[in-house]
Structures are given as structure tokens and as C-alpha cells.
Short mmCIF file of C-alpha atoms and ligand atoms in Angstrom, two decimals:
data_model
loop_
_atom_site.label_atom_id
_atom_site.label_comp_id
_atom_site.label_asym_id
_atom_site.label_seq_id
_atom_site.Cartn_x
_atom_site.Cartn_y
_atom_site.Cartn_z
CA MET H 1 114.14 128.88 68.40
CA LYS H 2 116.95 130.95 67.68
CA GLU H 3 118.00 128.85 65.03
CA LYS H 4 114.67 128.70 63.39
CA ASN H 5 114.17 132.38 63.39
CA LYS H 6 117.31 132.66 61.17
CA ARG H 7 115.85 131.10 58.35
CA ASN H 8 114.36 132.78 55.25
CA LEU H 9 110.57 132.97 54.95
CA GLU H 10 110.55 130.39 51.62
CA THR H 11 112.33 127.94 54.00
CA GLU H 12 109.94 128.44 57.04
CA ILE H 13 106.99 128.19 54.35
CA ILE H 14 107.67 124.68 53.36
CA HIS H 15 108.67 123.24 57.27
CA VAL H 16 106.80 125.47 59.83
CA GLY H 17 104.30 123.93 61.97
CA TYR H 18 104.95 120.12 61.41
CA HIS H 19 106.85 117.85 63.67
CA PRO H 20 106.92 114.51 62.01
CA ASP H 21 104.43 112.24 63.71
CA PRO H 22 106.36 109.85 66.34
CA ILE H 23 104.96 106.50 65.35
CA ALA H 24 105.31 106.53 61.40
CA HIS H 25 107.55 109.44 60.82
CA SER H 26 105.35 110.60 57.71
CA VAL H 27 106.86 113.38 56.10
CA SER H 28 103.40 114.77 55.31
CA PRO H 29 101.29 115.49 58.41
CA PRO H 30 98.58 113.26 59.53
CA ILE H 31 94.88 113.95 59.00
CA TYR H 32 93.53 113.47 62.42
CA GLN H 33 90.02 112.63 61.27
CA THR H 34 88.08 112.34 64.31
CA SER H 35 85.46 114.39 65.99
CA THR H 36 86.76 113.27 69.43
CA PHE H 37 89.70 112.21 71.30
CA ALA H 38 89.86 109.07 74.07
CA PHE H 39 90.79 109.89 77.72
CA GLU H 40 93.08 107.44 79.49
CA SER H 41 91.16 107.71 82.56
CA ALA H 42 87.96 109.91 84.28
CA GLU H 43 90.81 111.51 86.18
CA GLN H 44 92.61 112.53 83.13
CA GLY H 45 89.51 113.65 81.07
CA ALA H 46 88.47 115.85 84.07
CA ALA H 47 92.37 117.68 84.24
CA LEU H 48 92.01 117.91 80.46
CA PHE H 49 88.61 119.94 80.66
CA ALA H 50 89.97 121.99 83.69
CA GLY H 51 92.96 122.76 81.60
CA LYS H 52 95.34 121.29 84.28
CA GLU H 53 96.73 119.12 81.35
CA LYS H 54 97.47 119.64 77.81
CA GLY H 55 95.96 117.51 75.23
CA PHE H 56 92.72 117.08 72.83
CA ILE H 57 89.45 116.65 74.04
CA TYR H 58 86.90 116.99 71.01
CA THR H 59 87.71 118.61 67.31
CA ARG H 60 85.62 121.77 68.04
CA LEU H 61 87.90 122.57 70.90
CA GLY H 62 91.22 121.55 69.11
CA ASN H 63 92.92 118.87 66.74
CA PRO H 64 96.34 117.95 65.88
CA THR H 65 96.00 118.87 62.25
CA ILE H 66 94.57 122.04 62.80
CA LEU H 67 96.79 122.88 65.20
CA ALA H 68 99.93 122.35 63.11
CA LEU H 69 97.77 124.77 60.56
CA GLU H 70 97.76 127.15 63.01
CA GLU H 71 101.13 126.95 64.34
CA ALA H 72 102.44 127.63 60.83
CA LEU H 73 100.36 130.63 60.36
CA ALA H 74 100.82 132.36 63.66
CA PHE H 75 104.70 131.99 62.97
CA LEU H 76 104.39 133.54 59.40
CA GLU H 77 102.38 136.54 60.49
CA LYS H 78 104.82 136.82 63.85
CA GLY H 79 101.82 136.61 66.18
CA SER H 80 101.72 134.94 69.55
CA ALA H 81 98.62 132.10 68.31
CA ALA H 82 96.40 131.53 65.63
CA LEU H 83 92.77 130.17 65.43
CA ALA H 84 91.56 128.37 62.12
CA THR H 85 87.86 128.92 61.31
CA ALA H 86 85.48 127.24 59.02
CA THR H 87 85.56 130.34 56.58
CA GLY H 88 86.80 133.85 56.52
CA MET H 89 83.61 135.10 57.15
CA ALA H 90 83.94 133.00 60.59
CA ALA H 91 87.04 134.77 61.47
CA VAL H 92 85.43 138.28 60.71
CA SER H 93 82.13 137.28 62.95
CA THR H 94 84.31 135.72 65.73
CA ILE H 95 85.96 138.94 66.20
CA TYR H 96 82.92 141.01 66.30
CA LEU H 97 81.12 138.71 68.73
CA THR H 98 84.25 138.79 70.59
CA PHE H 99 84.85 142.84 70.82
CA LEU H 100 81.36 144.29 69.98
CA GLU H 101 78.87 144.73 72.77
CA LYS H 102 75.44 146.37 73.20
CA ASP H 103 75.48 149.93 72.20
CA SER H 104 79.16 149.61 71.21
CA HIS H 105 80.74 151.35 67.77
CA MET H 106 83.09 150.03 65.21
CA ILE H 107 85.02 151.84 62.25
CA GLY H 108 85.91 149.99 59.37
CA THR H 109 87.16 150.59 55.59
CA SER H 110 84.46 151.40 53.38
CA ALA H 111 85.67 149.09 50.81
CA LEU H 112 85.78 146.00 53.07
CA TYR H 113 84.76 142.72 51.65
CA GLY H 114 80.66 143.17 51.40
CA PRO H 115 79.49 140.87 53.88
CA SER H 116 82.13 141.97 56.59
CA ARG H 117 80.28 145.41 56.18
CA ASN H 118 77.04 144.09 55.87
CA ILE H 119 76.83 141.55 58.93
CA ILE H 120 77.58 144.90 61.08
CA GLU H 121 75.03 147.16 59.23
CA THR H 122 72.15 144.69 59.16
CA GLU H 123 72.73 141.99 61.95
CA PHE H 124 74.99 143.21 64.65
CA ALA H 125 72.70 146.55 64.15
CA ARG H 126 69.89 144.51 65.77
CA PHE H 127 72.06 144.24 68.72
CA GLY H 128 72.50 148.22 69.02
CA VAL H 129 75.98 148.00 67.31
CA SER H 130 76.66 151.14 65.30
CA SER H 131 79.45 151.95 62.85
CA ASP H 132 81.31 154.17 60.48
CA PHE H 133 82.54 152.71 57.17
CA ILE H 134 84.95 155.34 55.73
CA ASP H 135 88.08 155.83 53.82
CA THR H 136 90.56 154.63 56.17
CA SER H 137 93.46 156.02 54.30
CA ASP H 138 92.12 159.58 55.66
CA LEU H 139 93.43 159.28 59.40
CA ASN H 140 91.85 162.55 60.37
CA ARG H 141 88.42 161.25 59.75
CA ILE H 142 88.83 158.28 61.46
CA GLN H 143 90.25 160.34 64.55
CA LYS H 144 87.02 162.46 64.28
CA LEU H 145 84.62 159.53 64.21
CA ILE H 146 86.38 157.62 67.39
CA ARG H 147 83.59 157.73 70.21
CA LYS H 148 84.03 156.65 73.82
CA ASN H 149 82.23 153.50 72.92
CA THR H 150 84.46 152.70 69.86
CA ARG H 151 86.14 149.35 70.23
CA LEU H 152 87.48 148.16 66.88
CA LEU H 153 89.24 149.41 64.10
CA PHE H 154 88.88 147.14 61.13
CA ILE H 155 90.86 147.67 58.10
CA GLU H 156 91.33 145.92 54.92
CA SER H 157 94.55 146.95 53.04
CA PRO H 158 94.83 146.53 50.18
CA ALA H 159 91.13 146.74 50.16
CA ASN H 160 88.61 144.34 48.04
CA PRO H 161 88.24 145.66 45.45
CA THR H 162 89.42 149.16 45.21
CA MET H 163 92.84 148.25 46.30
CA ALA H 164 93.10 151.47 48.39
CA ILE H 165 96.00 151.26 50.82
CA THR H 166 95.50 152.16 54.56
CA ASP H 167 98.44 153.14 56.61
CA ILE H 168 98.53 150.41 59.16
CA LYS H 169 101.26 151.97 61.39
CA ALA H 170 99.39 155.33 61.66
CA CYS H 171 96.23 153.39 62.45
CA ALA H 172 98.21 151.12 64.92
CA GLU H 173 99.19 154.45 66.72
CA LEU H 174 95.52 155.74 66.43
CA ALA H 175 94.06 152.77 68.08
CA LYS H 176 97.01 152.78 70.82
CA ALA H 177 96.13 156.03 71.95
CA ASN H 178 92.57 155.75 71.72
CA ASN H 179 92.45 152.35 73.46
CA LEU H 180 90.97 150.84 70.20
CA ILE H 181 91.63 147.07 68.77
CA LEU H 182 93.12 147.32 65.41
CA VAL H 183 92.07 144.35 63.36
CA VAL H 184 93.75 144.18 59.75
CA ASP H 185 92.19 141.80 56.87
CA ASN H 186 95.52 140.72 55.47
CA THR H 187 93.91 138.68 52.63
CA PHE H 188 94.94 140.45 49.77
CA ALA H 189 98.40 140.68 50.73
CA SER H 190 99.24 136.99 52.47
CA PRO H 191 101.96 137.15 55.19
CA VAL H 192 104.13 136.92 52.42
CA LEU H 193 103.85 140.50 51.20
CA GLN H 194 102.87 142.07 54.23
CA ASN H 195 102.98 141.43 58.38
CA PRO H 196 100.46 143.92 59.82
CA LEU H 197 101.30 142.63 63.46
CA GLU H 198 104.95 144.06 63.06
CA LEU H 199 103.28 147.42 62.03
CA GLY H 200 101.37 147.36 65.37
CA ALA H 201 98.25 145.91 64.65
CA LYS H 202 96.56 143.83 67.28
CA ILE H 203 95.02 141.02 65.24
CA VAL H 204 95.14 139.74 61.83
CA ILE H 205 92.58 137.90 59.77
CA HIS H 206 92.75 136.10 56.46
CA SER H 207 90.23 134.20 54.44
CA LEU H 208 92.55 131.08 53.70
CA THR H 209 90.31 130.25 50.85
CA LYS H 210 92.36 132.72 48.79
CA PHE H 211 96.10 133.03 48.56
CA ILE H 212 97.45 130.84 51.48
CA ASN H 213 95.20 127.93 50.20
CA GLY H 214 95.74 128.91 46.76
CA HIS H 215 93.91 126.24 44.75
CA SER H 216 90.14 127.45 44.62
CA ASP H 217 89.32 124.18 46.41
CA VAL H 218 88.70 124.99 50.06
CA VAL H 219 87.02 127.67 52.37
CA GLY H 220 88.75 128.73 55.55
CA GLY H 221 89.87 131.58 57.83
CA VAL H 222 92.10 132.26 60.46
CA ILE H 223 92.63 134.72 63.35
CA ILE H 224 96.23 135.46 64.43
CA SER H 225 96.45 137.58 67.62
CA SER H 226 99.82 139.49 69.06
CA THR H 227 99.03 138.64 72.91
CA PRO H 228 98.06 135.15 74.60
CA GLU H 229 95.26 137.59 76.09
CA LEU H 230 93.44 138.41 72.91
CA HIS H 231 93.99 134.72 71.72
CA GLN H 232 92.29 133.34 74.68
CA ARG H 233 89.17 135.87 74.41
CA LEU H 234 88.79 134.89 71.05
CA GLN H 235 89.18 131.07 71.25
CA LYS H 236 86.59 131.18 73.97
CA VAL H 237 84.27 132.62 71.76
CA LEU H 238 84.96 130.65 68.81
CA ARG H 239 84.83 127.25 70.63
CA MET H 240 81.13 128.14 71.78
CA HIS H 241 79.56 129.56 68.83
CA GLY H 242 81.50 126.77 66.55
CA GLY H 243 82.92 127.93 63.67
CA THR H 244 86.04 126.22 63.56
CA MET H 245 87.85 124.30 61.02
CA ASP H 246 87.55 120.76 59.97
CA PRO H 247 90.85 118.53 60.20
CA HIS H 248 90.58 117.42 56.17
CA GLN H 249 90.04 121.33 55.49
CA ALA H 250 93.45 122.18 57.67
CA TRP H 251 95.23 119.53 55.88
CA LEU H 252 94.50 120.94 52.55
CA VAL H 253 95.15 124.33 53.56
CA LEU H 254 98.35 123.38 55.03
CA ARG H 255 99.37 121.77 51.76
CA GLY H 256 98.54 124.94 49.58
CA LEU H 257 100.51 127.10 52.09
CA ARG H 258 103.90 125.26 51.16
CA THR H 259 103.80 126.83 47.67
CA LEU H 260 102.58 130.16 48.84
CA ASN H 261 105.70 132.14 48.12
CA LEU H 262 106.36 130.40 44.75
CA ARG H 263 102.66 131.33 43.74
CA ILE H 264 102.94 134.99 45.05
CA GLU H 265 105.85 135.48 42.99
CA LYS H 266 104.71 133.99 39.82
CA ALA H 267 101.55 135.75 39.83
CA GLN H 268 102.64 139.16 41.23
CA GLY H 269 105.18 139.30 38.24
CA ASN H 270 102.18 138.28 35.88
CA ALA H 271 100.38 141.41 37.69
CA GLU H 272 102.75 143.75 37.48
CA LYS H 273 103.22 143.05 33.60
CA LEU H 274 99.47 143.06 33.34
CA ALA H 275 98.58 146.36 35.07
CA SER H 276 101.37 148.26 32.94
CA TRP H 277 100.05 146.83 29.73
CA LEU H 278 96.08 147.60 30.74
CA GLU H 279 97.24 151.14 31.85
CA SER H 280 98.45 151.80 28.26
CA HIS H 281 95.70 150.02 26.56
CA PRO H 282 93.38 152.43 24.51
CA LYS H 283 90.44 150.79 25.66
CA VAL H 284 91.03 151.12 29.17
CA ALA H 285 89.90 154.00 31.28
CA TRP H 286 91.65 153.72 34.68
CA VAL H 287 93.76 151.01 36.71
CA ASN H 288 94.00 150.38 40.31
CA TYR H 289 97.36 148.26 41.09
CA PRO H 290 99.44 149.26 43.92
CA GLY H 291 102.62 148.49 41.86
CA LEU H 292 101.88 151.28 39.39
CA GLU H 293 103.39 154.79 40.19
CA SER H 294 99.93 156.11 39.18
CA HIS H 295 98.36 154.40 42.52
CA PRO H 296 97.95 157.30 44.93
CA GLN H 297 99.57 155.16 47.63
CA TYR H 298 102.31 153.71 45.58
CA ASP H 299 104.99 155.01 48.20
CA LEU H 300 102.73 153.72 51.08
CA MET H 301 102.49 150.28 49.55
CA LYS H 302 106.58 150.27 49.13
CA LYS H 303 106.76 151.28 52.95
CA GLN H 304 104.51 148.68 54.19
CA MET H 305 104.47 145.91 51.94
CA LYS H 306 106.95 143.58 50.26
CA GLY H 307 105.24 143.83 47.26
CA PRO H 308 102.16 144.96 45.44
CA GLY H 309 100.59 141.22 45.05
CA SER H 310 98.34 140.37 42.29
CA MET H 311 94.72 141.91 42.53
CA ILE H 312 93.87 144.57 39.97
CA SER H 313 90.92 146.46 39.44
CA PHE H 314 90.20 148.62 36.32
CA GLY H 315 87.47 150.27 33.93
CA LEU H 316 87.16 150.64 30.42
CA LYS H 317 86.18 153.71 28.62
CA GLY H 318 82.97 152.35 27.31
CA GLY H 319 81.85 151.93 31.26
CA TYR H 320 79.66 148.99 32.45
CA GLU H 321 78.39 148.21 29.11
CA ALA H 322 81.79 147.56 27.72
CA GLY H 323 82.78 145.68 31.01
CA LEU H 324 79.89 143.25 30.78
CA LYS H 325 81.00 142.40 27.39
CA PHE H 326 84.62 142.10 28.16
CA ILE H 327 84.04 139.86 31.19
CA ASN H 328 81.52 137.91 28.95
CA ASN H 329 84.29 137.34 26.01
CA VAL H 330 87.26 136.21 28.18
CA LYS H 331 88.29 132.53 27.52
CA LEU H 332 91.16 131.69 29.51
CA CYS H 333 90.06 133.69 32.66
CA THR H 334 87.50 132.36 34.34
CA LEU H 335 84.46 134.55 35.13
CA ALA H 336 84.09 133.53 38.95
CA VAL H 337 84.30 135.32 42.20
CA SER H 338 86.85 134.42 44.89
CA LEU H 339 90.22 134.93 44.22
CA GLY H 340 94.11 134.09 45.07
CA GLY H 341 93.94 130.61 43.44
CA ILE H 342 96.70 129.36 40.54
CA GLU H 343 94.11 130.23 38.04
CA THR H 344 93.29 133.55 36.87
CA LEU H 345 89.45 134.84 37.81
CA ILE H 346 87.69 137.84 36.71
CA GLN H 347 84.38 139.44 38.53
CA HIS H 348 82.12 142.33 38.48
CA PRO H 349 81.92 143.20 42.10
CA ALA H 350 79.09 145.92 42.13
CA SER H 351 77.08 143.00 41.00
CA MET H 352 78.53 139.94 42.68
CA THR H 353 80.96 139.96 45.99
CA HIS H 354 79.80 143.61 46.83
CA ALA H 355 75.85 143.07 45.82
CA SER H 356 74.95 143.15 49.55
CA VAL H 357 76.17 146.74 49.90
CA PRO H 358 73.62 149.48 49.14
CA LYS H 359 74.52 151.63 45.87
CA LYS H 360 74.92 154.64 47.48
CA GLU H 361 77.75 153.16 49.87
CA LYS H 362 79.13 151.13 47.06
CA ASP H 363 79.78 154.47 44.97
CA GLU H 364 81.22 156.29 47.96
CA ALA H 365 83.72 153.36 48.63
CA GLY H 366 84.72 153.68 44.85
CA ILE H 367 83.08 150.24 43.96
CA THR H 368 81.66 151.60 40.54
CA ASP H 369 79.53 150.03 38.31
CA ASP H 370 82.30 150.02 35.67
CA LEU H 371 84.96 148.24 38.14
CA ILE H 372 86.29 144.96 36.94
CA ARG H 373 88.41 142.97 39.40
CA LEU H 374 91.07 140.44 38.22
CA SER H 375 92.79 138.02 40.21
CA VAL H 376 95.96 137.23 38.34
CA GLY H 377 97.17 133.72 38.51
CA CYS H 378 100.48 131.87 37.78
CA GLU H 379 99.50 131.04 34.02
CA ALA H 380 101.98 132.26 31.38
CA TYR H 381 102.15 136.08 31.02
CA GLU H 382 101.85 135.91 27.05
CA ASP H 383 98.76 133.73 27.35
CA LEU H 384 96.79 135.86 29.75
CA MET H 385 97.32 138.93 27.73
CA ALA H 386 96.35 137.38 24.77
CA ASP H 387 93.04 136.21 26.13
CA LEU H 388 92.50 139.88 27.64
CA GLU H 389 93.47 141.33 24.25
CA GLN H 390 91.11 139.40 22.20
CA ALA H 391 88.21 140.46 24.75
CA LEU H 392 89.10 143.89 24.54
CA SER H 393 89.06 143.97 20.96
CA LEU H 394 85.22 142.91 20.74
CA CYS H 395 84.21 145.87 23.31
N1 LCS D 1 88.21 138.82 53.62
C1 LCS D 1 88.32 139.07 52.42
C2 LCS D 1 89.37 140.29 52.15
C3 LCS D 1 87.70 138.80 51.44
O1 LCS D 1 88.10 139.00 49.91
C4 LCS D 1 86.70 137.55 51.70
C5 LCS D 1 85.92 136.88 50.82
C6 LCS D 1 86.44 137.48 53.18
C7 LCS D 1 87.07 138.03 54.03
C8 LCS D 1 85.57 136.20 53.63
O2 LCS D 1 86.18 134.93 53.39
P1 LCS D 1 85.40 133.40 53.12
O3 LCS D 1 84.30 133.20 54.14
O4 LCS D 1 84.83 133.91 51.70
O5 LCS D 1 86.43 132.71 53.21
N2 LCS D 1 85.88 137.37 49.46
C9 LCS D 1 85.38 136.66 48.26
C10 LCS D 1 85.60 137.58 46.96
O6 LCS D 1 86.02 138.44 47.00
N3 LCS D 1 84.93 136.77 46.13
O7 LCS D 1 84.41 135.64 46.54
C11 LCS D 1 84.62 135.77 48.04
#
């Protein structure tokens, strides 16, 4: 293990989590496409169920292909263990089901991915769960809202789609002092650019659908815990409510993961250039990108992230109408939700990804009607710029 820890991230991403199979020695991990596993005897079956013996029983409870992905992600996020889930939202809801109870309270970032917030305000509210979604970059506000029954502090940084950054280390200290569990949705950064557990968070989640898989062809999620105790509590709930991953899905995500570093490097390089270019464009009113010095938390980004990533949000001087015309006229960029794939995607969060959040709350969170979100991909920068320029010229 000591040897392994000395290796660079770009090496680990390619190798971690796979031990060549003992039968065929295949270089690519086998897909254990099975729902169930045979027991050697009734006694062995009973021992596996009782936890006295290690092994596989039934794919909802665990599977070797899924485990390979979980081991890789736990290692890259510097966690104790990981749980792969059917989607990113299955990861979010498993956390809520595990740590919230009747009459409990949580605090979250106001610009969370829409359904991560909406499920609390509409569904968990039916069970007496209350919540405050606020600008979590304001630590004093968090402190003031903490109550005796507050269980979770759930932050997304950078946040979807405002690109607001929350100080993870400061939140971890606040959470520790008040006995809360700090959960960080690290989807926008990926483990290549940010490791929240190293900054004191207790749990990290990702929508694997995004950067980690990276090819817009799979949905998936993961929960990485800092301690075996948290992992076991989450595992128990996940296994019962059944939001587990499928082996073929795990294999695809593991394949995508192997090039994460290369994709992030290329997409981030494109995004840095595009953000500067957009900021100086006469038709652009504002740009939110943590890699620009004009971003209010630029210094914090440099402190807690290894790079600003490849998500940009911006607004046009012509407002909502101009924005709509713009996204209807791009040709190379694809008008679609989701993000983190090799291809550049563009969308309008107020009417799409965050449509489920009421207008007043969207406005408070900075998800304004003129906000356009760009997930920058790995195409040639010149081609992306030419596409955006031709669409802007029509606005
Ligand atoms: N967390 C973040 C930050 C996300 O952006 C998303 C999905 C999720 C969690 C949920 O993951 P899923 O269940 O979709 O795998 N974000 C989307 C978006 O911005 N456009 O489409 C989906």
C-alpha cells in the first residue's frame, strides 16, 4: 500500500481498483453480469448472510465489478469506502434517508442541483423534515441557522449552475463543532480537482453520470465515506431501498474513469480560454467561472481546488430573449442538460435543470432567467469559439 500511495494521480486513475482476474488474467475487468452467486453449501450461504465469511451473495448487496469501481473511487477521493448507486440522485436520497429522521433539520446550498433541494422541500417535508437552503459561502448565516435537531450540512461546490464556491474546510470546522455531518457534492470538480474529505468533510457524493463517466452514455452515482461506521450505516440503507448500481453500468463508468485526468485537463484548458473570451465579448453581460479573477471566490478556488474545472455560466446583455436566441443557434455545442461529457453541452437552467425550484428561490440562489450554462468539452478550442461567436452574432 505504501508503494501505491507514492504514485501520481494520473497513474492511479489508470490502475486503481482492478486486480487482474485469476482465471483468464484479462486486462480489462470482467463484467459479472449476474444477479446472484452460488453458495458452496448451505453452511457457507448462512455464513455469508451472517457476515462471518466474506463473499458475494446477490448483486443488490454487492458484485465484483461494482466493487472494482467502488475501490477506485474510494481511493481517488481518499475515503474509507464507497457505495456505487443507480444514479446521482440515488446517492443523494440514500444520504437523506440515512441521516434525517422525523422532525430533523438540514442546511444546504441554495444553488444545489434542483432535485437535491426539491426532494427535501416537497417529499421529506411530508415526514416532518425542515430545511434551510442558503448561500453557504456565508458562514455566519450557517451558524445562525444551526438548531438542536440539525443533522446535515449539505453543500455543493462549485454549485450547479451559479459556480458559487463554499469554503469546505471552514464548513467542516463548523460541522464538527456542532455535531453535524458535512456532505459535499463534488460532481462539478471531480476527484481530480478537489478532495473534500481531505478538507474535513465526512461524506462526498458524485453524479457519476458527469465527469467521472465522461461520455454521456451512463447514469450513476457514488457515496464515499470518511469512516467505516458512516459507510456501514449508508450501506445498510442502500441495500434495503435498492438504489444500487448494475454491473454493466459499473464497468462502463470504470472505463470512463480511466481517462478522467486527460479529459479534465483538455476541457479545463478550453474553459479557461472560453471564459476569458466571453468576459471580453461586447454582447456578454457577465461570466461566472471560478478561474476568472472576477469570480468572487477566486482566491478560495485556488486554495481548495487544483483547478477551476470546465463549467461556465454567463448572461447576455440582451437578457433572457437574447439567451434563448443564442442557445437555439449554436451548431457544434449541443442543446442538452447534463454535463461533464467529452462533448460541449449548453442549457438554460431556469427552465430546465432547475425548473423544479420555485422562481423566488431560484432568484435568491442566483439562478436568474438570463443564466446560460455551458459544460465545456474536449473539442478544439477554435471550433468551440467559432460556434459561440456565430451564435452571438445573431443575438
Ligand atoms: N449532483 C449534481 C451536482 C448534479 O449536477 C446532478 C445532475 C446530480 C447530483 C444528480 O445526478 P443524476 O441522478 O442525474 O446522475 N445534474 C444534472 C444537470 O445539471 N443536468 O442534468 C442532470
